[in-house]
XYZ file of C-alpha atoms in Angstrom:
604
model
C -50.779 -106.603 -77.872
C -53.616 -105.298 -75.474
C -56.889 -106.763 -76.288
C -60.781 -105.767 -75.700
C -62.639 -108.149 -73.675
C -64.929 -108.295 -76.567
C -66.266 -111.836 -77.621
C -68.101 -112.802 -80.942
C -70.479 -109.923 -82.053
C -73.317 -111.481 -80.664
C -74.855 -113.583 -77.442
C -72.437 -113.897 -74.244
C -71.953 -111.054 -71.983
C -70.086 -108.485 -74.056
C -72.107 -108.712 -77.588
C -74.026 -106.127 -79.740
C -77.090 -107.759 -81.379
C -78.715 -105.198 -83.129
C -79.758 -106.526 -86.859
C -77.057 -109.544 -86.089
C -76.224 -112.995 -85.442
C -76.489 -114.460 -82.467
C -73.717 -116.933 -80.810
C -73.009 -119.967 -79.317
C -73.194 -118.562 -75.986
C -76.972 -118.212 -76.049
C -78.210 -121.229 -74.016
C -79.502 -123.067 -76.865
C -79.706 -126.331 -78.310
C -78.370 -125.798 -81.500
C -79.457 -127.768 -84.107
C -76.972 -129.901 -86.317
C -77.284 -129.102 -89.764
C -79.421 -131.063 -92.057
C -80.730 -133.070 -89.615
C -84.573 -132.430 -88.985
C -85.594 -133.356 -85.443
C -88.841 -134.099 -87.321
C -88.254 -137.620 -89.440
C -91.719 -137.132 -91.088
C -93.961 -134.677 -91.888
C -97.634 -134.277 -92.156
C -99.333 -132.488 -93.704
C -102.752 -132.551 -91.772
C -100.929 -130.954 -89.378
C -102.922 -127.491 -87.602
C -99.914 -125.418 -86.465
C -96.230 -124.711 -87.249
C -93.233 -126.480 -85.599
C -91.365 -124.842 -83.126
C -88.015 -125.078 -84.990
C -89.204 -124.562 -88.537
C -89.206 -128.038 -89.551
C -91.633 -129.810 -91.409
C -93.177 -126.303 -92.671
C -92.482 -127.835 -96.560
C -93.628 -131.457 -96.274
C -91.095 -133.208 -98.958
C -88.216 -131.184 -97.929
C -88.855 -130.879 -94.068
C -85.689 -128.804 -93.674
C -85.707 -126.631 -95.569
C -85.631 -123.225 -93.629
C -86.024 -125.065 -90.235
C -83.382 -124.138 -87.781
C -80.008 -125.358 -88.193
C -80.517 -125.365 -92.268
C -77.326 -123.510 -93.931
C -77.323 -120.680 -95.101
C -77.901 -120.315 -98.981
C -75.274 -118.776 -101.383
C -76.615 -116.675 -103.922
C -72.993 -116.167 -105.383
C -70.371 -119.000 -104.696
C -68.546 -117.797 -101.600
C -64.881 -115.990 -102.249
C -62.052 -117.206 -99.463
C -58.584 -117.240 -100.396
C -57.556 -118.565 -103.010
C -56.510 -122.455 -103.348
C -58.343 -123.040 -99.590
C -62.032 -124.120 -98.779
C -62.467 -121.396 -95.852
C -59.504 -119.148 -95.333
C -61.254 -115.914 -95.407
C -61.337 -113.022 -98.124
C -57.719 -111.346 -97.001
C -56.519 -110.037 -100.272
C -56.994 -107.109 -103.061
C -57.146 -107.816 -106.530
C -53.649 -106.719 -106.741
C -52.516 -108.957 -104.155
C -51.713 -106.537 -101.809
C -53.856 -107.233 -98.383
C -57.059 -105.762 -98.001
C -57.266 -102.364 -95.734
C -57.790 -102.874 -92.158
C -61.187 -103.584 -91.302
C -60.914 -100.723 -88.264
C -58.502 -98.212 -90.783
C -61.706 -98.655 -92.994
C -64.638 -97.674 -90.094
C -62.277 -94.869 -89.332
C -61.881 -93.196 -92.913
C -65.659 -93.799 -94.793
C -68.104 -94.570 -91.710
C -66.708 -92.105 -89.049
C -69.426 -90.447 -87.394
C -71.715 -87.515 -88.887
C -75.369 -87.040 -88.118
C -77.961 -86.820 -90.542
C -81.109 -87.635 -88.909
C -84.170 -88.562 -91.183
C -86.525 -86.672 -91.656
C -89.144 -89.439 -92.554
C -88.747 -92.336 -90.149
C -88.765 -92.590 -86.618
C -86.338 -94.830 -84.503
C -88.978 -97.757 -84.833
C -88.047 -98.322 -88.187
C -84.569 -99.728 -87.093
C -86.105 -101.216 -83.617
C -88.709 -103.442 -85.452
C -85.724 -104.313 -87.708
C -83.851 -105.652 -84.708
C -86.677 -107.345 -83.374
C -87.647 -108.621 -86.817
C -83.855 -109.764 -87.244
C -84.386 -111.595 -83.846
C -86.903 -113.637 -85.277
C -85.107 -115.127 -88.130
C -81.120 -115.540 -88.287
C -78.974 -116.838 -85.914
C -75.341 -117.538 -86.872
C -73.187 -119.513 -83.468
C -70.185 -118.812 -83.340
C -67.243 -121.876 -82.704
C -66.393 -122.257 -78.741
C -63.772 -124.188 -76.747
C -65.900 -127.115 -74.969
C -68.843 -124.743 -74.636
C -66.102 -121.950 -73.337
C -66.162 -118.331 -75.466
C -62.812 -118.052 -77.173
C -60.801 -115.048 -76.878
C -58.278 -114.566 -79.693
C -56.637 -111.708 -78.231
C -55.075 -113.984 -75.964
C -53.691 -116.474 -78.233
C -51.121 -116.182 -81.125
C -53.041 -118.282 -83.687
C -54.945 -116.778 -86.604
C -56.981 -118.456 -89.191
C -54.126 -116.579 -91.896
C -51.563 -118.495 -90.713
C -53.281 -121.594 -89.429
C -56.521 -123.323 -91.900
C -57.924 -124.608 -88.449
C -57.637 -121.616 -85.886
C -61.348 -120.648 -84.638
C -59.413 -117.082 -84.682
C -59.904 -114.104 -87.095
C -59.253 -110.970 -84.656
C -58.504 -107.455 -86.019
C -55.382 -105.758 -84.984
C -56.041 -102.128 -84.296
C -54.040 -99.686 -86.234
C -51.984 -97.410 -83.782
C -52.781 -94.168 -83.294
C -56.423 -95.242 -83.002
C -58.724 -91.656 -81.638
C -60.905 -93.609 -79.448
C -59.133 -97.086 -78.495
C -55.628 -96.494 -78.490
C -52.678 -97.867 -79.684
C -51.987 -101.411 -79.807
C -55.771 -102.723 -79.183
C -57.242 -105.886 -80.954
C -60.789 -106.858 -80.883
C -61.772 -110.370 -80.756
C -63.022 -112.264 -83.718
C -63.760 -115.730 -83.280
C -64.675 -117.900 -86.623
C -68.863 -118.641 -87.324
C -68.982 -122.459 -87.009
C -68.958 -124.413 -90.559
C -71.696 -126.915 -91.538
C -69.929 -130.274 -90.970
C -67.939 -131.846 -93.607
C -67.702 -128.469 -95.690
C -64.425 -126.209 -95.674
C -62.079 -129.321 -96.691
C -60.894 -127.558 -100.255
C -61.733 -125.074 -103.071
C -64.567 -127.568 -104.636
C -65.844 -128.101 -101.104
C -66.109 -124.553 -99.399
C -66.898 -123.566 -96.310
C -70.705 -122.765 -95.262
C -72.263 -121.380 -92.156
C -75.991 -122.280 -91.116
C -78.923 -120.832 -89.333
C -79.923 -121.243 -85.608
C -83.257 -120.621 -85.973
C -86.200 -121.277 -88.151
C -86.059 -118.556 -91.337
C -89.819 -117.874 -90.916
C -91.164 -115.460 -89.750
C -92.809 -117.546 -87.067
C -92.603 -115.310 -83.344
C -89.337 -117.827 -82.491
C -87.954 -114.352 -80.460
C -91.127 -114.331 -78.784
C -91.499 -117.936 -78.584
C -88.351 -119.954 -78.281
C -87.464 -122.114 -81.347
C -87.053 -125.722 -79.851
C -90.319 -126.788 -77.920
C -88.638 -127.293 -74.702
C -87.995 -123.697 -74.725
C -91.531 -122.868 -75.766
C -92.832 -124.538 -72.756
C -90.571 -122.861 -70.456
C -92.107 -119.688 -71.690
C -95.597 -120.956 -71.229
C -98.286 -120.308 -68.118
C -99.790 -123.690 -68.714
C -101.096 -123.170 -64.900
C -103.487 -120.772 -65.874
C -105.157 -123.115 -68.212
C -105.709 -120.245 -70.752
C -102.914 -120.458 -73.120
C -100.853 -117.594 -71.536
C -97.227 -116.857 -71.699
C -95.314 -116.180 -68.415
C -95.234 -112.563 -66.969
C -92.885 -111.099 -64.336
C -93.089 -108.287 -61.609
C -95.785 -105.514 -63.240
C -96.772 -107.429 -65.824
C -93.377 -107.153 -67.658
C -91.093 -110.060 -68.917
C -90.238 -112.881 -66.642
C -86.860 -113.089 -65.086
C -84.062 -114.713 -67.399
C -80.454 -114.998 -66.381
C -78.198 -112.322 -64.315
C -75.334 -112.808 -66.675
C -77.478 -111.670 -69.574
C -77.224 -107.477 -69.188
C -75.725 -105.081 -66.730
C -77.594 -104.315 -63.963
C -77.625 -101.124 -61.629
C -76.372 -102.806 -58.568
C -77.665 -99.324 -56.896
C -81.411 -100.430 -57.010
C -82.867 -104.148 -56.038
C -85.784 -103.581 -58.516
C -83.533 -104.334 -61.560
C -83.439 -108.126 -63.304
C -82.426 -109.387 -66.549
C -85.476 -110.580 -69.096
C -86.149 -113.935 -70.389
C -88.478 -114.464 -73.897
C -87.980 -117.062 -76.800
C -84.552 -115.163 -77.939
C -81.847 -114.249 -75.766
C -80.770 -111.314 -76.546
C -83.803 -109.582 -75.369
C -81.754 -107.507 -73.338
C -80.025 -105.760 -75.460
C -81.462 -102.927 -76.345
C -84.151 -100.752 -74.434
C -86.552 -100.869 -77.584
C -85.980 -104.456 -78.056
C -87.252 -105.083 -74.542
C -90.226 -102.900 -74.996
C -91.045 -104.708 -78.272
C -90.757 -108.324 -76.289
C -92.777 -107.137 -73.775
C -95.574 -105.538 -75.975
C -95.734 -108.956 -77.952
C -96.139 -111.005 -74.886
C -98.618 -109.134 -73.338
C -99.943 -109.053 -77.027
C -100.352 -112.677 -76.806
C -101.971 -112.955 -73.481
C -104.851 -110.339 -74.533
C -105.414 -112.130 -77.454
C -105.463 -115.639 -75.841
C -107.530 -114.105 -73.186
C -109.952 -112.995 -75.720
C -110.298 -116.130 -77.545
C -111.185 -118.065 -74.314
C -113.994 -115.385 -74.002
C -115.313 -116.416 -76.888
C -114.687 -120.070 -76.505
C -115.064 -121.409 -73.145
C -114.622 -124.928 -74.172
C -110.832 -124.432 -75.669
C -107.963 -125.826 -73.566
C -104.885 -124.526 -72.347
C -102.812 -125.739 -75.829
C -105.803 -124.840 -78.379
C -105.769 -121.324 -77.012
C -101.634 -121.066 -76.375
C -101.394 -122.187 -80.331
C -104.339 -119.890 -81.888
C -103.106 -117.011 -79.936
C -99.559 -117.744 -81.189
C -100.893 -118.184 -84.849
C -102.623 -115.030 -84.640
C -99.239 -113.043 -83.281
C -97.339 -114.264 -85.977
C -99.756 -113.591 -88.857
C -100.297 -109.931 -87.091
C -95.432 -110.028 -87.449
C -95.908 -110.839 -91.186
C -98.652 -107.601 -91.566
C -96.709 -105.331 -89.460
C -93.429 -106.159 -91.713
C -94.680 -106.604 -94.991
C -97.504 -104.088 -94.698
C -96.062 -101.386 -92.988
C -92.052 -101.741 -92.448
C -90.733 -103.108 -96.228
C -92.227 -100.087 -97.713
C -90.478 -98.166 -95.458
C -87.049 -99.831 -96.140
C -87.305 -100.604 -99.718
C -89.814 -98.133 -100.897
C -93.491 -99.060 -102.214
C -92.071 -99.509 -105.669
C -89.300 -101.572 -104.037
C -91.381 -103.288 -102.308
C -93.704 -103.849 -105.482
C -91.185 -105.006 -107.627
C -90.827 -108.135 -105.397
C -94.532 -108.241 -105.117
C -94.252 -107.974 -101.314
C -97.489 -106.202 -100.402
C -100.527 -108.002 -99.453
C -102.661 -110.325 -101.606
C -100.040 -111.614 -103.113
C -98.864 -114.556 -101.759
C -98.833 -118.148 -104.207
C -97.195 -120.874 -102.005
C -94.528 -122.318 -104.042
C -93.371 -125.911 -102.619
C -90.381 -126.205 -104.986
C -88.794 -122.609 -103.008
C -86.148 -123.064 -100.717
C -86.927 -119.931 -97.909
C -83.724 -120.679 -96.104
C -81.667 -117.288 -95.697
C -79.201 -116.766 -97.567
C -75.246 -115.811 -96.442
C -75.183 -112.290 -97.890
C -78.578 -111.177 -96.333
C -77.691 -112.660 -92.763
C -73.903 -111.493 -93.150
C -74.416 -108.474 -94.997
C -77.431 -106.693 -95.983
C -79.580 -107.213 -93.703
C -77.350 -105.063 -90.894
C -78.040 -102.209 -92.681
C -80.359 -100.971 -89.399
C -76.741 -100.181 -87.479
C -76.383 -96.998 -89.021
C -79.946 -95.902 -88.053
C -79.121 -95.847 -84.454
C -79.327 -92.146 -83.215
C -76.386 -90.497 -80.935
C -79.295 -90.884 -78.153
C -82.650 -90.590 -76.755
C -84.432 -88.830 -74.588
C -86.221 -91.453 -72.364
C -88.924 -89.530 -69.817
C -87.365 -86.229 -70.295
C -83.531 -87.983 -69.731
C -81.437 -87.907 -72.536
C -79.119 -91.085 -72.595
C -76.109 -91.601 -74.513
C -76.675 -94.771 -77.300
C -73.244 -96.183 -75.377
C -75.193 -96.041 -72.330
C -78.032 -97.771 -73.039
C -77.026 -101.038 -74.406
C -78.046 -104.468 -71.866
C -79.827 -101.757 -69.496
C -83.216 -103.046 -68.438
C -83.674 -100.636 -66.224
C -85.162 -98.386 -68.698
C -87.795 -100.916 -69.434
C -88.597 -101.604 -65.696
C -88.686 -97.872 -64.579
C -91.086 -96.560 -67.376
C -92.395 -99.163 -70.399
C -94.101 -96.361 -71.898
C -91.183 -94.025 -71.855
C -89.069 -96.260 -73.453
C -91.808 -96.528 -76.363
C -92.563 -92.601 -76.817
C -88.502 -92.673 -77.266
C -88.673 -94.551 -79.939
C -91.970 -93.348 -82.126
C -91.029 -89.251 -80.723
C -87.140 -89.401 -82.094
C -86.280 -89.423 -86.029
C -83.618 -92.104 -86.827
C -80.471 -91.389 -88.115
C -80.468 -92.100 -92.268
C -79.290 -94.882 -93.325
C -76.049 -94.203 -94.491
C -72.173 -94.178 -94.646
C -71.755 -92.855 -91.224
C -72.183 -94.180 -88.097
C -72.698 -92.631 -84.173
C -70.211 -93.007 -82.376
C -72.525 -95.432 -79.647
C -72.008 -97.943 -82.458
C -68.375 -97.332 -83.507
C -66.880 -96.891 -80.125
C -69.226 -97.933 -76.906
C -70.893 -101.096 -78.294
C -71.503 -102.592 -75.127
C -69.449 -100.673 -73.577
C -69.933 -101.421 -69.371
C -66.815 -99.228 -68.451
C -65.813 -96.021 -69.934
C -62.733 -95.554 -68.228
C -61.498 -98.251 -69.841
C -63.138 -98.149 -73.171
C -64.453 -101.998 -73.111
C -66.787 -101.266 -75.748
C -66.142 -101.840 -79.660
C -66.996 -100.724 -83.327
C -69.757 -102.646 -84.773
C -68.767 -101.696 -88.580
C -65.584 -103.280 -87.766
C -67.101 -106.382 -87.006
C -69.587 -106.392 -89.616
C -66.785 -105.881 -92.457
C -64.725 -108.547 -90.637
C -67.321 -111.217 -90.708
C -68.214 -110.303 -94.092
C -64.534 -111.488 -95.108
C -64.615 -114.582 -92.606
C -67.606 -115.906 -94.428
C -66.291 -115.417 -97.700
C -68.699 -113.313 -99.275
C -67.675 -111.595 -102.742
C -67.384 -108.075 -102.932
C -69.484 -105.275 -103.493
C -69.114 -105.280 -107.244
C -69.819 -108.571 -107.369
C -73.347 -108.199 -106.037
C -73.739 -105.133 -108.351
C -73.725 -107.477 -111.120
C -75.967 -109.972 -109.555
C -78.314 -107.217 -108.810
C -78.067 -106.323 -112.447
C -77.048 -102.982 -112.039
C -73.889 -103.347 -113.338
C -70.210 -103.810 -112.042
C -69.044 -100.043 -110.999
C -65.996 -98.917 -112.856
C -65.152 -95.998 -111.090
C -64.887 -94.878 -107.683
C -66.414 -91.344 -108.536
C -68.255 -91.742 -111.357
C -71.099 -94.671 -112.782
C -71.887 -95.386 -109.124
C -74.265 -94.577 -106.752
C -71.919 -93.344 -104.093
C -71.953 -89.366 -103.143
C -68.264 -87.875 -103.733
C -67.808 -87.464 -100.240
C -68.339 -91.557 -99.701
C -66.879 -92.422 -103.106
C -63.422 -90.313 -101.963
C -63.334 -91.822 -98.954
C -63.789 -95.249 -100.388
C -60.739 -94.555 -103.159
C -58.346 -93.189 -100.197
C -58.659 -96.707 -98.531
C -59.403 -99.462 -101.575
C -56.923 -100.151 -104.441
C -59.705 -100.637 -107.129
C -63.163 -100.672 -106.712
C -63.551 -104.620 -107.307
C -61.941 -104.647 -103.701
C -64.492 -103.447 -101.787
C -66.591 -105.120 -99.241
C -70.084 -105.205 -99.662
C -71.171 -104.083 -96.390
C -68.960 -101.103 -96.538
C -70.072 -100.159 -100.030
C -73.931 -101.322 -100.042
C -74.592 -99.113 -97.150
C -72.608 -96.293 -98.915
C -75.097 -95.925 -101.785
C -77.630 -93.618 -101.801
C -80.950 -94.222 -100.936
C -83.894 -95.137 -103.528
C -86.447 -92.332 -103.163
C -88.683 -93.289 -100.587
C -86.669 -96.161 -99.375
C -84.198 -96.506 -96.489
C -81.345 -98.184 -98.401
C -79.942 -97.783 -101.628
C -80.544 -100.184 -105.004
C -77.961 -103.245 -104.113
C -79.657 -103.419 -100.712
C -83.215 -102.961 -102.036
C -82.221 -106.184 -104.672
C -80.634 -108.561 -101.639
C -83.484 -107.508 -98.978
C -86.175 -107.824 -101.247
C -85.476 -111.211 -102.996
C -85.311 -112.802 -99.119
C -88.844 -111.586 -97.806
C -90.094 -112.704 -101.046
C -88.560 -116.622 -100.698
C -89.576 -115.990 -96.691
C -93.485 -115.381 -97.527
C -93.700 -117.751 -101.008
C -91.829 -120.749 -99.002
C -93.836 -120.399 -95.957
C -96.458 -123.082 -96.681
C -98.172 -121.744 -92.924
C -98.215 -118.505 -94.603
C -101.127 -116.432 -93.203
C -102.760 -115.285 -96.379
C -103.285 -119.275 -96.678
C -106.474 -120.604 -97.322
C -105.358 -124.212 -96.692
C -108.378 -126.076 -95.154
C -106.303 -127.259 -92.391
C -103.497 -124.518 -91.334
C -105.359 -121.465 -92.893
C -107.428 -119.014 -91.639
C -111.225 -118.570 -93.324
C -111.045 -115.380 -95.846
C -113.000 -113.452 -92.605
C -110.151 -113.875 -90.477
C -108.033 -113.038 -92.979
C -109.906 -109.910 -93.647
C -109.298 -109.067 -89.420
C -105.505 -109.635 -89.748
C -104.656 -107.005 -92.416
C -106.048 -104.237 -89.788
C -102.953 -104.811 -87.890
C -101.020 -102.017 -87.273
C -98.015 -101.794 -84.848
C -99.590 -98.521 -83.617
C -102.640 -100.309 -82.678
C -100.052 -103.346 -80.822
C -99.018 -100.320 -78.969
C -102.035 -98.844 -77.630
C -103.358 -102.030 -76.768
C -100.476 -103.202 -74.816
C -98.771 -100.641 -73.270
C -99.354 -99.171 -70.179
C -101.003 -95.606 -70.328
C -100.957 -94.987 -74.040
C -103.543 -93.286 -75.476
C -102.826 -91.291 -78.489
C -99.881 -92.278 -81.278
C -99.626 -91.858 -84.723
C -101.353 -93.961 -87.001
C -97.699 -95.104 -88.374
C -95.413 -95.968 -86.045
C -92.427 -96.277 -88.730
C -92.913 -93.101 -89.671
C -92.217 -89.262 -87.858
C -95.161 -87.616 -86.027
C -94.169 -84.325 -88.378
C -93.189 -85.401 -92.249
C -90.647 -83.099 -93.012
C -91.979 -80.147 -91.528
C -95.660 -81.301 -92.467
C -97.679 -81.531 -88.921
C -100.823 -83.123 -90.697
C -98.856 -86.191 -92.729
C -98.520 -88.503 -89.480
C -100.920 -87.263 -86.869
C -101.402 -88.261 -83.698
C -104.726 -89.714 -83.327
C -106.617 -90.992 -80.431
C -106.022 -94.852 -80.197
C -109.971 -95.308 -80.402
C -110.023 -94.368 -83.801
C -107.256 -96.718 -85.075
C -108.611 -100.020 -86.755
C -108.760 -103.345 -84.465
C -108.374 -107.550 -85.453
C -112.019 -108.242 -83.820
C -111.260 -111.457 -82.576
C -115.084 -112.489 -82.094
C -114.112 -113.796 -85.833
C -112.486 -116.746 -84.222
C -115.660 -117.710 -82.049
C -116.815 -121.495 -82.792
């Protein structure tokens, strides 16, 4: 059978990252599961760990990087083994083809919102970035390609292999195609039997602590840093963009010298134009603000002002995404039925904020299918497929890579997909159609990890197991048709497929299964996060002034203060410039007039 050069969906040189897990292939320590690299804690301690650990003092852990990922709902492989992964109906019969079923329910149509603007997905990428990280298994270090081997985790309990076998007669790929699938790696000692399943862990730190921006191990961190300058600054490259990272790490355009692959504290900062531009923004973000601080205090060192610039970064993350991007997703009520806006946080030592399977594995990709056909970047309008590990955008024009994103309405999150995403995922050659389908993957990986189907999560939602495929749902009839022509019964389908079927909440992004999954993490993320930054804690707080300061951020304001020749935006970057129609909804306004963190707050 003829194969893709594809590798796992994420990290190494042929992997889509947007709103996924990373793998092994990403030049990183990993660390083993429950084992802190912190053996105490204390608690007098100023500023977070790099890696997460020691962020709740009894259980230092917990939500640190390499902790494994929670189960909400005990995990459903096949039956009578500890990890074989989800293969059959509830008839017996084998579950559709994870391709057949991209095809038939999530082919592409456009619907393009008429509320948010691309940013919405970007920052949800970014955000992503920032806190899950699932490695994949590897040969010795090696990516595994199981299109080249005859071993599958079906027929064989301990093959790292679970590819998909395209059906023939494929549109885009062709007849006898198979994209590679290789196995997440288990948390050790699990996956031995039924009583002992399988589990998967977390790379990085759950917390939304800037690890993207600043590495999540603190040999990484320091890589990052400018301690030369003696003013707590983070490494810049050529203009004042990113520093160099490794050549393997995107595609360059051989045709001009100028081009380079970025480095920051996650690698897969190449990925995407937008996710460049928002890595870059945040660095430079740190650097003003660290530059500031030493303005105001002379007498700091180089680590005092790297760390209270850092701590000031992250706090302005957890505004930006809570403040601004949640409501967005899950709607204010949404959002306010998990008590997720500001004021009110209530740091609860006995929570566990590790992430849980079906968020990293599952919900929280809803973003893919808010990825427009393309964008027009300084007047050029560029294919999706073409834009994918391209830096060049980023080093031509930093500014026209952001207008892209805040100027162009995302597509709605919904059943169907662009084709960018189905067909030209990193896709380097398209003569030979190297890309791949990211829905594909995403219902593949879904099975691998054993997660239960879409019903099940109704129920856990509390909204009730679905009966029918066309009626007592929340599925249009065009989706809920589409979903009957491929699944036997409706207990059979997979929870990616179906959760980004539903319709969306009014006002929100997703629909109600996602709203329930999404919002119960960021609430365990904020109420587990004992460095919180609503904290008044005498010793890792800020005072209620500073606190005051952080709310004002805005990513609009991030924007205008970082990029290059930016000098009007709209005061909501999430959202379109024109609100269905309605020109005065989402003006642009002159940067000036947007509100500012006054850092003088921080003087001593």
């Amino acid at each position: 059978m003829a194969r893709f050069n594809f590798l796992a969906e994420c990290g190494g040189s042929r992997t889509p990252c947007a709103f996924i897990s990373r793998s092994s292939k990403s030049k990183r320590n990993t660390v083993p599961v429950n084992r802190s690299r912190r053996t105490t804690c204390d608690s007098s301690d100023t500023y977070r760990t790099a890696d997460g650990t020691c962020n709740n003092v009894e259980n230092s852990s917990w939500g640190a990087a390499g902790a494994q990922l929670a189960r909400w709902l005990e995990p459903e492989y096949a039956s009578g083994t500890g990890g074989n992964p989800r293969a059959l109906a509830s008839d017996g019969s084998d579950l559709p083809n994870a391709r057949s079923i991209s095809n038939h329910v999530h082919f592409e149509l456009s619907f393009l919102s008429v509320k948010h603007s691309v940013m919405v997905m970007q920052w949800g990428q970014f955000l992503d970035h920032d806190i899950t990280g699932t490695p994949v298994l590897t040969d010795n270090g090696s990516d595994i390609d199981c299109c080249d081997r005859t071993d599958s985790v079906l027929s064989d309990p301990d093959s790292p292999c679970f590819p998909i076998n395209l059906p023939d007669g494929d549109f885009y790929f062709g007849d006898g195609k198979c994209m590679n699938l290789v196995r997440s790696e288990a948390v050790s000692g699990t996956g031995t039997d039924s009583s002992n399943p399988r589990q998967q862990y977390n790379e990085l730190s759950a917390f939304i602590d800037g690890s993207q921006i600043y590495g999540i191990s603190d040999s990484e961190m320091a890589e990052l840093r400018d301690t030369d300058s003696g003013s707590g600054l983070l490494k810049v490259g050529t203009n004042n963009l990113l520093p160099e990272g490794d050549s393997d790490d995107c595609f360059l355009d051989t045709s001009d010298s100028s081009n380079y692959c970025f480095k920051a504290g996650d690698s897969r900062v190449n990925v995407f134009p937008g996710l460049s531009a928002l890595h870059t923004l945040f660095m430079r973000e740190h650097n003003r603000v660290a530059t500031a601080l030493k303005g105001y205090n002379s007498d700091w060192d180089d680590e005092k002002l790297f760390q209270e610039a850092r701590r000031i970064v992250i706090a302005e993350l957890q505004v930006i995404t809570y403040n601004e991007w949640l409501p967005q997703v899950l709607s204010d009520d949404g959002a306010a039925n998990y008590s997720l806006g500001l004021g009110n946080y209530n740091y609860n030592s006995t929570l566990d904020p590790s992430l849980s399977n079906v968020f990293s594995t599952a919900a929280f990709r809803f973003g893919h299918s808010m990825v427009p056909e393309n964008l027009t970047i300084g007047g050029e309008v560029v294919d999706t497929g073409d834009l994918f590990k391209r830096t060049k955008y980023v080093i031509n024009s930093l500014d026209n890579v952001i207008s892209s994103f805040l100027d162009a309405p995302g597509e709605r999150a919904d059943a169907w997909y662009v084709d960018g995403m189905r067909q030209r995922m990193f896709e380097e050659d398209s003569a030979t159609k190297d890309g791949f389908d990211i829905v594909t993957l995403n219902i593949q990986r879904g099975r691998e990890h054993g997660l239960p189907s879409y019903n099940d999560w109704r129920d856990y939602c509390g909204l009730g197991k679905i009966t029918s495929f066309t009626s007592d749902n929340d599925f249009g009839l065009f989706q809920a048709n589409d979903l009957e022509e491929m699944y036997h019964s409706v207990d059979d389908i997979d929870l990616y497929s179906g959760g980004i079927a539903e319709a969306p909440v009014a006002g929100a992004a997703v629909g109600q299964t996602y709203i329930c999954l999404i919002g119960e993490q960021f609430k365990k993320l904020r109420d587990g996060d004992r460095f919180w930054f609503e904290s008044t804690d005498a010793v890792t707080g800020f005072t209620s002034d500073q606190i005051t300061q952080l709310e004002k951020a805005t990513l609009s304001r991030i924007i205008c203060d970082n990029a290059d020749n930016i000098s009007t935006i709209q005061r909501q970057a999430f959202l379109n410039v024109n609100i269905g129609g309605v020109e005065t909804a989402n003006p642009e306004v002159s940067c000036s007039t947007l509100k500012e963190v006054r850092l003088r707050k921080w003087q001593e």
